[in-house]
Amino acid sequence: MKTVLMVAEKPSLAQSIAKILSRGNMSSHKGLNGACSVHEYTGSFIGQCVHFKMTSVCGHVMTLDFIGKYNNWDKVDPAELFSKAPTEKKEANPKLTMVKFLQVEGRGCDYIVLWLDCDKEGENICFEVLDAVLPVMNKPRGTEKTVYRAKFSSITDTDICNAMNCLGEPNRNEALSVDARQELDLRIGCAFTRFQTKYFQGKYGNLDSSLISFGPCQTPTLGFCVERHDKIQSFKPETYWVLQAKVNHEKESSLTLEWDRVRVFDREIAQMFLNITKMAREAKVESVSKKEKAKQRPLALNTVEMLRVASAALGMGPQHAMQIAERLYTQGYISYPRTETTHYPENFDLKESLRQQTNNPYWAETVKALLSEGVNRPRKGHDAGDHPPITPMRAATEAELGGDGWRLYEYITRHFIATLCADCKYLQTTISFIIGPEHFTCVGKMVISPGFTEIMPWQSIPLEESLPDCEKGDVFPVSEVKLLEKQTNPPDYLTEAELITLMEKHGIGTDASIPVHINNICQRNYVTVESGRRLKPTNLGIVLVHGYYKIDAELVLPTIRSAVEKQLNLIAQGRANYQQVLEHTLDIFKRKFHYFVDSIAGMDELMEVSFSPLAATGKPLSRCGKCHRFMKYIQAKPSRLHCSHCDETYSLPQNGTIKLYKELRCPLDDFELVLWSSGSRGKSYPLCPYCYNHPPFRDMKKGMGCNECTHPTCQHSLSMLGIGQCVECENGVLVLDPTSGPKWKMACNKCNVIVHFFENAHKVRVSPETCESCDAALVDVDFNKAKSPLPGDETQHSGCVFCDPVFQDLVELKHAATRHPMHRGGQGKRQGRGRGGKSRRPGGRPNPKRPKDKMAALAAYFV
């Protein structure tokens, strides 16, 4: 029996699709990576009985990056990133071992059916999966077709079964367009980001951003926000005057009239109009017109409109809204949420989708009325040829979805129902008056048929005061004529909804990437989200955009990125050559980059006005080993030390606190040590600022603290404080934290494992001797007599943390409360660190073996 491997984009999707296709008759088990399940069943495929294996990936399998040495900011000229620097595909999440998992499941399979999301990113993931799986699948016979692509827009029985019966092929051109975008964004973004980050962080101390990033889409997005800010700042209010009249039309009721001239900007002229109008005691009706008008029902819902409404009406950020929409889709509540189309396909069963909503108490009456009276033909929208509009796929309740999930689902459902309702019809009455020589008007609206506004009440025609029944020539007494003084108002900051509209209009990003770009400018501290989800640029964002305008406006204007997006779309359509588009675009930006570097002084002039130089920032903390003067600790991101006398800056570990470490000095360079800590529940270690930036030994890398230093005799080094191999990661060593008493602990110098031990001990020291069983360093512990947990009122004991039965109940394994970026879990082979390993640690002490029995004991305490 032949085997068919089927791959979806997410584990929950794989389960839903397999359940539909197998009619629930399937067996399931976890895959080797623990993140993805495999669902197996027997069924029919292209006329034969086969064994199906349905599994998934977790988004992109691979990611694009530069090869190793080109990721070193200090050793590579950013200009080389445009062409010289080779790139490679790496696993997007190495911990998931997705390639190995796919190969294990794909080995020996005869066919593969790709159920990835039906957009360009999905097509790209298709080929990532194929690259992993095809080499281990059975070879096809002759020209036999073995690769199939399923196209679907919702997780319903009908749609999934139809997709299975109409399998196609993955689209290579669409996948290439994604490859091109990834490479352009990587090369252009990294080159500009590295240059401006190093340049400005080396000069200014209060930028408050760890990365001064540039992105071909991100930067024009920021440009829109700063452009609005500039309009607000340059706005000069003007005073104007408005003539307002009121007439009596009932005993105690008056009607306010609008002046046909609207407003005048000269006070004397306005006063003249007031004087001549006040002379008249009556207002004469010049004309009465009544027109029946219609407010159109909405077009079918696409991604951009959903994100706009989510931000403006529901108070959800675009990225958050997209995450919720994706969850609703994978759970089968709505159709695919990434689409540019606003036109329902001709074969779309509108009535069936409506029938599913007949039991919801919020809109059941409207739905039943539509089904009995007949569904209105939806407005003809735009067919982008991708996916149908976003619609509800099955009924849901607030209790099922809860919170934001329900609010977004409710809006999508109401919008869908509204597209099938009639237009809102209303009667607009306009009465024109003349008072003296001046003309005035009043307008009233009366709803004839509410139509779609019944289901979308926020779109309803506002209730207005009723107008009197009158005819031409009727006269009403004037009760008041007055002059109102007003001022023109500046525009407000852009809302997320307005920004999304601008991005769509100018072709910046796609329906899928727009939320990411908006989120990026918030994360980089270029804008802040104010009340009403308005985006207010920070000083840093403003200076950057003004600097780009000063040097090369095209770096921030949407025109060049819009042109690139058009080229990428041509690649997707097979009408442009992938390599030519890539080379041409990179050549343009390489020239721009060189001009930007040569002209950086123009942006620097703007930076000087808004930010403080390093020498004027921060507080004195520790002494420099070169000049022995105090260096200043700059706390703003990225935190660092700066010696103004030597004009040197030293980077520090981030995401924690830094303080002076007992005024102790490094034996190598005489710099005072500092202590980094992630908090009382986390880990801490001392470091030498100079060694941290300039590794003193060949086996050390930049960014290593004393807990990884291989100095053979320094009292703070790994050699003196290292105890034993980490019980979780491959390459880590558990190192005593000498500052942790009386709540003593040792922490892995690679991952975030912490071992608490010997609470209330007076002293804990690492012995030069090692354990005969596991090669771990022995520990000497001194307890106060009153608090000693040792048997027989003993106060001192020396033994192995892992093997000594006396220490058995005094050790507890935990994870650090926060994880520092430098705490990397080991990935490579263990290189002799196991049972029987002969390698030796610095200082002559043997490398500890992984403890055998104690590992299980520690796991019992795992939190």
PDB file of C-alpha atoms in Angstrom, residues 434-687:
ATOM      1  CA  ILE A 434     -33.393  84.309   2.879  1.00  0.00           C
ATOM      2  CA  ILE A 435     -32.955  86.766   5.751  1.00  0.00           C
ATOM      3  CA  GLY A 436     -32.411  90.222   4.387  1.00  0.00           C
ATOM      4  CA  PRO A 437     -29.837  89.814   1.607  1.00  0.00           C
ATOM      5  CA  GLU A 438     -28.244  86.671   3.095  1.00  0.00           C
ATOM      6  CA  HIS A 439     -29.068  83.045   2.273  1.00  0.00           C
ATOM      7  CA  PHE A 440     -29.312  80.261   4.857  1.00  0.00           C
ATOM      8  CA  THR A 441     -30.074  76.529   4.712  1.00  0.00           C
ATOM      9  CA  CYS A 442     -31.156  73.720   6.984  1.00  0.00           C
ATOM     10  CA  VAL A 443     -31.069  70.019   6.148  1.00  0.00           C
ATOM     11  CA  GLY A 444     -32.987  67.181   7.768  1.00  0.00           C
ATOM     12  CA  LYS A 445     -32.900  63.417   7.226  1.00  0.00           C
ATOM     13  CA  MET A 446     -35.646  60.908   7.923  1.00  0.00           C
ATOM     14  CA  VAL A 447     -35.065  57.155   7.636  1.00  0.00           C
ATOM     15  CA  ILE A 448     -37.434  55.389   5.230  1.00  0.00           C
ATOM     16  CA  SER A 449     -35.887  51.917   5.418  1.00  0.00           C
ATOM     17  CA  PRO A 450     -32.967  51.167   7.760  1.00  0.00           C
ATOM     18  CA  GLY A 451     -31.653  48.312   5.584  1.00  0.00           C
ATOM     19  CA  PHE A 452     -28.192  47.136   6.591  1.00  0.00           C
ATOM     20  CA  THR A 453     -27.963  49.644   9.477  1.00  0.00           C
ATOM     21  CA  GLU A 454     -30.201  47.339  11.526  1.00  0.00           C
ATOM     22  CA  ILE A 455     -27.325  44.869  11.756  1.00  0.00           C
ATOM     23  CA  MET A 456     -24.631  47.606  11.811  1.00  0.00           C
ATOM     24  CA  PRO A 457     -26.304  50.212  14.059  1.00  0.00           C
ATOM     25  CA  TRP A 458     -23.131  52.327  14.289  1.00  0.00           C
ATOM     26  CA  GLN A 459     -23.656  53.140  10.591  1.00  0.00           C
ATOM     27  CA  SER A 460     -27.226  54.318  11.054  1.00  0.00           C
ATOM     28  CA  ILE A 461     -28.460  57.795  10.054  1.00  0.00           C
ATOM     29  CA  PRO A 462     -28.281  59.997  13.173  1.00  0.00           C
ATOM     30  CA  LEU A 463     -31.571  61.258  14.577  1.00  0.00           C
ATOM     31  CA  GLU A 464     -32.028  64.960  13.846  1.00  0.00           C
ATOM     32  CA  GLU A 465     -34.570  67.566  14.851  1.00  0.00           C
ATOM     33  CA  SER A 466     -37.621  67.377  12.614  1.00  0.00           C
ATOM     34  CA  LEU A 467     -38.052  70.114  10.023  1.00  0.00           C
ATOM     35  CA  PRO A 468     -41.331  72.019   9.745  1.00  0.00           C
ATOM     36  CA  ASP A 469     -43.737  71.354   6.875  1.00  0.00           C
ATOM     37  CA  CYS A 470     -43.483  74.444   4.713  1.00  0.00           C
ATOM     38  CA  GLU A 471     -43.688  75.688   1.137  1.00  0.00           C
ATOM     39  CA  LYS A 472     -41.951  78.318  -0.923  1.00  0.00           C
ATOM     40  CA  GLY A 473     -42.971  81.776   0.249  1.00  0.00           C
ATOM     41  CA  ASP A 474     -43.694  80.811   3.860  1.00  0.00           C
ATOM     42  CA  VAL A 475     -42.366  83.212   6.489  1.00  0.00           C
ATOM     43  CA  PHE A 476     -40.892  82.418   9.904  1.00  0.00           C
ATOM     44  CA  PRO A 477     -39.977  84.915  12.641  1.00  0.00           C
ATOM     45  CA  VAL A 478     -36.233  85.276  13.275  1.00  0.00           C
ATOM     46  CA  SER A 479     -35.463  84.696  16.940  1.00  0.00           C
ATOM     47  CA  GLU A 480     -31.716  85.262  16.849  1.00  0.00           C
ATOM     48  CA  VAL A 481     -28.836  86.220  14.570  1.00  0.00           C
ATOM     49  CA  LYS A 482     -25.327  86.154  16.005  1.00  0.00           C
ATOM     50  CA  LEU A 483     -21.696  86.073  14.986  1.00  0.00           C
ATOM     51  CA  LEU A 484     -19.586  83.121  16.138  1.00  0.00           C
ATOM     52  CA  GLU A 485     -15.816  83.473  16.356  1.00  0.00           C
ATOM     53  CA  LYS A 486     -13.928  80.245  15.693  1.00  0.00           C
ATOM     54  CA  GLN A 487     -10.438  79.005  14.797  1.00  0.00           C
ATOM     55  CA  THR A 488      -9.186  76.509  12.266  1.00  0.00           C
ATOM     56  CA  ASN A 489      -7.895  73.342  13.938  1.00  0.00           C
ATOM     57  CA  PRO A 490      -4.740  71.350  13.143  1.00  0.00           C
ATOM     58  CA  PRO A 491      -5.083  67.755  11.952  1.00  0.00           C
ATOM     59  CA  ASP A 492      -4.726  65.077  14.628  1.00  0.00           C
ATOM     60  CA  TYR A 493      -2.025  62.410  14.726  1.00  0.00           C
ATOM     61  CA  LEU A 494      -2.621  59.482  12.402  1.00  0.00           C
ATOM     62  CA  THR A 495      -4.707  56.641  13.752  1.00  0.00           C
ATOM     63  CA  GLU A 496      -3.667  53.089  12.949  1.00  0.00           C
ATOM     64  CA  ALA A 497      -6.717  52.868  10.683  1.00  0.00           C
ATOM     65  CA  GLU A 498      -5.626  55.962   8.731  1.00  0.00           C
ATOM     66  CA  LEU A 499      -2.062  54.642   8.486  1.00  0.00           C
ATOM     67  CA  ILE A 500      -3.313  51.305   7.120  1.00  0.00           C
ATOM     68  CA  THR A 501      -5.294  53.236   4.482  1.00  0.00           C
ATOM     69  CA  LEU A 502      -2.185  55.212   3.447  1.00  0.00           C
ATOM     70  CA  MET A 503      -0.054  52.056   3.283  1.00  0.00           C
ATOM     71  CA  GLU A 504      -2.618  50.308   1.092  1.00  0.00           C
ATOM     72  CA  LYS A 505      -3.004  53.370  -1.147  1.00  0.00           C
ATOM     73  CA  HIS A 506       0.757  53.691  -1.713  1.00  0.00           C
ATOM     74  CA  GLY A 507       1.493  49.962  -2.002  1.00  0.00           C
ATOM     75  CA  ILE A 508       3.622  49.694   1.148  1.00  0.00           C
ATOM     76  CA  GLY A 509       3.569  46.102   2.366  1.00  0.00           C
ATOM     77  CA  THR A 510       0.926  43.455   1.774  1.00  0.00           C
ATOM     78  CA  ASP A 511      -2.268  42.593   3.617  1.00  0.00           C
ATOM     79  CA  ALA A 512      -0.173  40.114   5.615  1.00  0.00           C
ATOM     80  CA  SER A 513       2.831  42.370   6.346  1.00  0.00           C
ATOM     81  CA  ILE A 514       1.103  45.712   7.087  1.00  0.00           C
ATOM     82  CA  PRO A 515       0.499  44.781  10.774  1.00  0.00           C
ATOM     83  CA  VAL A 516       4.160  43.727  11.127  1.00  0.00           C
ATOM     84  CA  HIS A 517       5.510  47.053   9.816  1.00  0.00           C
ATOM     85  CA  ILE A 518       3.252  49.065  12.144  1.00  0.00           C
ATOM     86  CA  ASN A 519       4.278  46.893  15.084  1.00  0.00           C
ATOM     87  CA  ASN A 520       7.967  47.349  14.196  1.00  0.00           C
ATOM     88  CA  ILE A 521       7.901  51.154  14.378  1.00  0.00           C
ATOM     89  CA  CYS A 522       6.238  50.852  17.806  1.00  0.00           C
ATOM     90  CA  GLN A 523       8.776  48.289  19.051  1.00  0.00           C
ATOM     91  CA  ARG A 524      11.724  50.404  17.868  1.00  0.00           C
ATOM     92  CA  ASN A 525      10.456  53.349  19.924  1.00  0.00           C
ATOM     93  CA  TYR A 526       9.907  55.423  16.775  1.00  0.00           C
ATOM     94  CA  VAL A 527       6.222  56.036  17.612  1.00  0.00           C
ATOM     95  CA  THR A 528       4.031  55.611  20.669  1.00  0.00           C
ATOM     96  CA  VAL A 529       0.386  54.527  20.623  1.00  0.00           C
ATOM     97  CA  GLU A 530      -1.707  57.257  22.258  1.00  0.00           C
ATOM     98  CA  SER A 531      -5.402  57.228  23.220  1.00  0.00           C
ATOM     99  CA  GLY A 532      -7.698  56.480  20.315  1.00  0.00           C
ATOM    100  CA  ARG A 533      -4.856  54.346  18.891  1.00  0.00           C
ATOM    101  CA  ARG A 534      -3.175  57.405  17.430  1.00  0.00           C
ATOM    102  CA  LEU A 535       0.496  57.120  16.506  1.00  0.00           C
ATOM    103  CA  LYS A 536       2.672  59.915  17.859  1.00  0.00           C
ATOM    104  CA  PRO A 537       6.296  59.940  16.640  1.00  0.00           C
ATOM    105  CA  THR A 538       9.070  60.086  19.242  1.00  0.00           C
ATOM    106  CA  ASN A 539      12.066  62.415  18.970  1.00  0.00           C
ATOM    107  CA  LEU A 540      14.106  59.554  17.536  1.00  0.00           C
ATOM    108  CA  GLY A 541      11.503  58.763  14.866  1.00  0.00           C
ATOM    109  CA  ILE A 542      11.169  62.425  13.902  1.00  0.00           C
ATOM    110  CA  VAL A 543      14.927  63.030  13.626  1.00  0.00           C
ATOM    111  CA  LEU A 544      15.459  59.881  11.561  1.00  0.00           C
ATOM    112  CA  VAL A 545      12.776  60.812   9.022  1.00  0.00           C
ATOM    113  CA  HIS A 546      13.957  64.424   8.794  1.00  0.00           C
ATOM    114  CA  GLY A 547      17.487  63.101   8.314  1.00  0.00           C
ATOM    115  CA  TYR A 548      16.408  60.817   5.467  1.00  0.00           C
ATOM    116  CA  TYR A 549      14.602  63.721   3.814  1.00  0.00           C
ATOM    117  CA  LYS A 550      17.731  65.847   4.154  1.00  0.00           C
ATOM    118  CA  ILE A 551      20.061  63.218   2.627  1.00  0.00           C
ATOM    119  CA  ASP A 552      17.851  61.192   0.242  1.00  0.00           C
ATOM    120  CA  ALA A 553      14.083  61.641   0.374  1.00  0.00           C
ATOM    121  CA  GLU A 554      13.490  58.420  -1.577  1.00  0.00           C
ATOM    122  CA  LEU A 555      14.650  56.415   1.449  1.00  0.00           C
ATOM    123  CA  VAL A 556      11.509  57.500   3.293  1.00  0.00           C
ATOM    124  CA  LEU A 557       9.018  58.300   0.528  1.00  0.00           C
ATOM    125  CA  PRO A 558       6.698  55.441  -0.505  1.00  0.00           C
ATOM    126  CA  THR A 559       7.462  55.750  -4.229  1.00  0.00           C
ATOM    127  CA  ILE A 560      10.543  53.534  -4.488  1.00  0.00           C
ATOM    128  CA  ARG A 561       9.140  50.749  -2.294  1.00  0.00           C
ATOM    129  CA  SER A 562       5.869  50.846  -4.205  1.00  0.00           C
ATOM    130  CA  ALA A 563       7.836  50.346  -7.428  1.00  0.00           C
ATOM    131  CA  VAL A 564       9.703  47.406  -5.882  1.00  0.00           C
ATOM    132  CA  GLU A 565       6.391  45.832  -4.763  1.00  0.00           C
ATOM    133  CA  LYS A 566       5.145  46.049  -8.353  1.00  0.00           C
ATOM    134  CA  GLN A 567       8.277  44.247  -9.556  1.00  0.00           C
ATOM    135  CA  LEU A 568       7.778  41.546  -6.916  1.00  0.00           C
ATOM    136  CA  ASN A 569       4.198  41.073  -8.084  1.00  0.00           C
ATOM    137  CA  LEU A 570       5.478  40.682 -11.650  1.00  0.00           C
ATOM    138  CA  ILE A 571       7.789  37.892 -10.436  1.00  0.00           C
ATOM    139  CA  ALA A 572       4.767  36.207  -8.826  1.00  0.00           C
ATOM    140  CA  GLN A 573       2.883  36.446 -12.125  1.00  0.00           C
ATOM    141  CA  GLY A 574       5.827  35.034 -14.089  1.00  0.00           C
ATOM    142  CA  ARG A 575       6.296  38.292 -15.986  1.00  0.00           C
ATOM    143  CA  ALA A 576       9.639  39.381 -14.481  1.00  0.00           C
ATOM    144  CA  ASN A 577      12.942  37.601 -13.928  1.00  0.00           C
ATOM    145  CA  TYR A 578      13.740  36.931 -10.272  1.00  0.00           C
ATOM    146  CA  GLN A 579      17.511  37.440 -10.602  1.00  0.00           C
ATOM    147  CA  GLN A 580      17.232  40.610 -12.682  1.00  0.00           C
ATOM    148  CA  VAL A 581      14.781  42.267 -10.252  1.00  0.00           C
ATOM    149  CA  LEU A 582      17.031  41.332  -7.327  1.00  0.00           C
ATOM    150  CA  GLU A 583      20.243  42.652  -8.906  1.00  0.00           C
ATOM    151  CA  HIS A 584      18.652  45.863 -10.220  1.00  0.00           C
ATOM    152  CA  THR A 585      17.014  46.752  -6.888  1.00  0.00           C
ATOM    153  CA  LEU A 586      20.137  45.965  -4.853  1.00  0.00           C
ATOM    154  CA  ASP A 587      22.256  48.078  -7.204  1.00  0.00           C
ATOM    155  CA  ILE A 588      19.925  51.084  -6.669  1.00  0.00           C
ATOM    156  CA  PHE A 589      20.008  50.745  -2.879  1.00  0.00           C
ATOM    157  CA  LYS A 590      23.765  50.123  -2.815  1.00  0.00           C
ATOM    158  CA  ARG A 591      24.309  53.483  -4.521  1.00  0.00           C
ATOM    159  CA  LYS A 592      21.886  55.111  -2.105  1.00  0.00           C
ATOM    160  CA  PHE A 593      23.698  53.517   0.824  1.00  0.00           C
ATOM    161  CA  HIS A 594      27.101  54.891  -0.221  1.00  0.00           C
ATOM    162  CA  TYR A 595      25.605  58.358  -0.667  1.00  0.00           C
ATOM    163  CA  PHE A 596      23.899  58.043   2.740  1.00  0.00           C
ATOM    164  CA  VAL A 597      27.199  57.120   4.439  1.00  0.00           C
ATOM    165  CA  ASP A 598      29.024  60.010   2.734  1.00  0.00           C
ATOM    166  CA  SER A 599      26.265  62.444   3.778  1.00  0.00           C
ATOM    167  CA  ILE A 600      25.604  61.186   7.323  1.00  0.00           C
ATOM    168  CA  ALA A 601      26.800  64.501   8.777  1.00  0.00           C
ATOM    169  CA  GLY A 602      23.500  65.999   7.600  1.00  0.00           C
ATOM    170  CA  MET A 603      21.506  63.658   9.862  1.00  0.00           C
ATOM    171  CA  ASP A 604      24.079  64.015  12.625  1.00  0.00           C
ATOM    172  CA  GLU A 605      23.403  67.763  12.771  1.00  0.00           C
ATOM    173  CA  LEU A 606      19.762  66.996  13.557  1.00  0.00           C
ATOM    174  CA  MET A 607      20.727  64.371  16.147  1.00  0.00           C
ATOM    175  CA  GLU A 608      22.943  66.868  17.989  1.00  0.00           C
ATOM    176  CA  VAL A 609      19.973  69.141  18.583  1.00  0.00           C
ATOM    177  CA  SER A 610      17.738  66.422  20.074  1.00  0.00           C
ATOM    178  CA  PHE A 611      20.113  64.047  21.883  1.00  0.00           C
ATOM    179  CA  SER A 612      22.977  64.285  24.378  1.00  0.00           C
ATOM    180  CA  PRO A 613      26.507  63.105  23.558  1.00  0.00           C
ATOM    181  CA  LEU A 614      27.765  60.045  25.415  1.00  0.00           C
ATOM    182  CA  ALA A 615      30.109  62.122  27.564  1.00  0.00           C
ATOM    183  CA  ALA A 616      27.167  64.130  28.946  1.00  0.00           C
ATOM    184  CA  THR A 617      24.961  61.106  29.623  1.00  0.00           C
ATOM    185  CA  GLY A 618      24.773  58.589  32.437  1.00  0.00           C
ATOM    186  CA  LYS A 619      26.207  58.366  35.958  1.00  0.00           C
ATOM    187  CA  PRO A 620      29.725  57.433  37.116  1.00  0.00           C
ATOM    188  CA  LEU A 621      29.887  53.723  37.991  1.00  0.00           C
ATOM    189  CA  SER A 622      33.213  51.890  37.570  1.00  0.00           C
ATOM    190  CA  ARG A 623      36.807  52.783  36.816  1.00  0.00           C
ATOM    191  CA  CYS A 624      38.443  52.401  33.416  1.00  0.00           C
ATOM    192  CA  GLY A 625      41.473  50.123  33.401  1.00  0.00           C
ATOM    193  CA  LYS A 626      43.367  52.417  31.036  1.00  0.00           C
ATOM    194  CA  CYS A 627      43.032  55.887  32.571  1.00  0.00           C
ATOM    195  CA  HIS A 628      41.649  54.834  35.994  1.00  0.00           C
ATOM    196  CA  ARG A 629      38.936  57.498  35.767  1.00  0.00           C
ATOM    197  CA  PHE A 630      35.291  56.706  36.339  1.00  0.00           C
ATOM    198  CA  MET A 631      33.300  55.460  33.358  1.00  0.00           C
ATOM    199  CA  LYS A 632      29.666  56.509  33.046  1.00  0.00           C
ATOM    200  CA  TYR A 633      26.870  53.951  33.038  1.00  0.00           C
ATOM    201  CA  ILE A 634      24.302  54.810  30.361  1.00  0.00           C
ATOM    202  CA  GLN A 635      21.053  53.141  31.347  1.00  0.00           C
ATOM    203  CA  ALA A 636      19.021  54.042  28.238  1.00  0.00           C
ATOM    204  CA  LYS A 637      18.820  51.250  25.676  1.00  0.00           C
ATOM    205  CA  PRO A 638      21.221  49.807  24.823  1.00  0.00           C
ATOM    206  CA  SER A 639      22.850  50.090  28.269  1.00  0.00           C
ATOM    207  CA  ARG A 640      26.628  50.573  28.079  1.00  0.00           C
ATOM    208  CA  LEU A 641      29.661  52.092  29.786  1.00  0.00           C
ATOM    209  CA  HIS A 642      31.460  55.101  28.331  1.00  0.00           C
ATOM    210  CA  CYS A 643      34.871  56.489  29.243  1.00  0.00           C
ATOM    211  CA  SER A 644      34.912  60.124  28.137  1.00  0.00           C
ATOM    212  CA  HIS A 645      38.658  60.467  28.756  1.00  0.00           C
ATOM    213  CA  CYS A 646      39.586  57.526  26.481  1.00  0.00           C
ATOM    214  CA  ASP A 647      36.511  58.093  24.257  1.00  0.00           C
ATOM    215  CA  GLU A 648      35.715  54.360  24.447  1.00  0.00           C
ATOM    216  CA  THR A 649      32.301  52.717  24.762  1.00  0.00           C
ATOM    217  CA  TYR A 650      31.795  49.231  26.199  1.00  0.00           C
ATOM    218  CA  SER A 651      28.596  47.272  25.553  1.00  0.00           C
ATOM    219  CA  LEU A 652      26.965  45.415  28.449  1.00  0.00           C
ATOM    220  CA  PRO A 653      24.434  42.594  28.837  1.00  0.00           C
ATOM    221  CA  GLN A 654      20.888  43.901  28.318  1.00  0.00           C
ATOM    222  CA  ASN A 655      17.567  43.292  30.074  1.00  0.00           C
ATOM    223  CA  GLY A 656      18.902  43.460  33.610  1.00  0.00           C
ATOM    224  CA  THR A 657      20.493  45.712  36.206  1.00  0.00           C
ATOM    225  CA  ILE A 658      24.186  46.668  36.409  1.00  0.00           C
ATOM    226  CA  LYS A 659      26.037  47.675  39.569  1.00  0.00           C
ATOM    227  CA  LEU A 660      29.634  47.887  40.773  1.00  0.00           C
ATOM    228  CA  TYR A 661      31.022  44.518  41.983  1.00  0.00           C
ATOM    229  CA  LYS A 662      32.760  45.189  45.316  1.00  0.00           C
ATOM    230  CA  GLU A 663      35.349  47.470  43.598  1.00  0.00           C
ATOM    231  CA  LEU A 664      37.196  44.296  42.511  1.00  0.00           C
ATOM    232  CA  ARG A 665      39.378  44.507  39.409  1.00  0.00           C
ATOM    233  CA  CYS A 666      40.094  42.190  36.503  1.00  0.00           C
ATOM    234  CA  PRO A 667      43.633  40.709  36.829  1.00  0.00           C
ATOM    235  CA  LEU A 668      44.145  41.039  33.069  1.00  0.00           C
ATOM    236  CA  ASP A 669      43.330  44.692  32.360  1.00  0.00           C
ATOM    237  CA  ASP A 670      42.682  46.393  35.722  1.00  0.00           C
ATOM    238  CA  PHE A 671      39.096  47.349  34.823  1.00  0.00           C
ATOM    239  CA  GLU A 672      36.678  47.333  37.761  1.00  0.00           C
ATOM    240  CA  LEU A 673      34.195  44.478  37.542  1.00  0.00           C
ATOM    241  CA  VAL A 674      30.448  45.078  37.352  1.00  0.00           C
ATOM    242  CA  LEU A 675      27.644  42.708  38.309  1.00  0.00           C
ATOM    243  CA  TRP A 676      24.761  41.973  35.931  1.00  0.00           C
ATOM    244  CA  SER A 677      21.526  40.639  37.442  1.00  0.00           C
ATOM    245  CA  SER A 678      18.124  39.737  36.057  1.00  0.00           C
ATOM    246  CA  GLY A 679      16.525  40.072  39.508  1.00  0.00           C
ATOM    247  CA  SER A 680      16.236  38.171  42.768  1.00  0.00           C
ATOM    248  CA  ARG A 681      14.484  35.242  41.053  1.00  0.00           C
ATOM    249  CA  GLY A 682      16.883  35.229  38.119  1.00  0.00           C
ATOM    250  CA  LYS A 683      20.594  34.818  37.624  1.00  0.00           C
ATOM    251  CA  SER A 684      23.549  37.137  38.062  1.00  0.00           C
ATOM    252  CA  TYR A 685      27.235  37.123  37.208  1.00  0.00           C
ATOM    253  CA  PRO A 686      30.203  39.524  37.312  1.00  0.00           C
ATOM    254  CA  LEU A 687      31.940  40.698  34.163  1.00  0.00           C
TER     255      LEU A 687
END
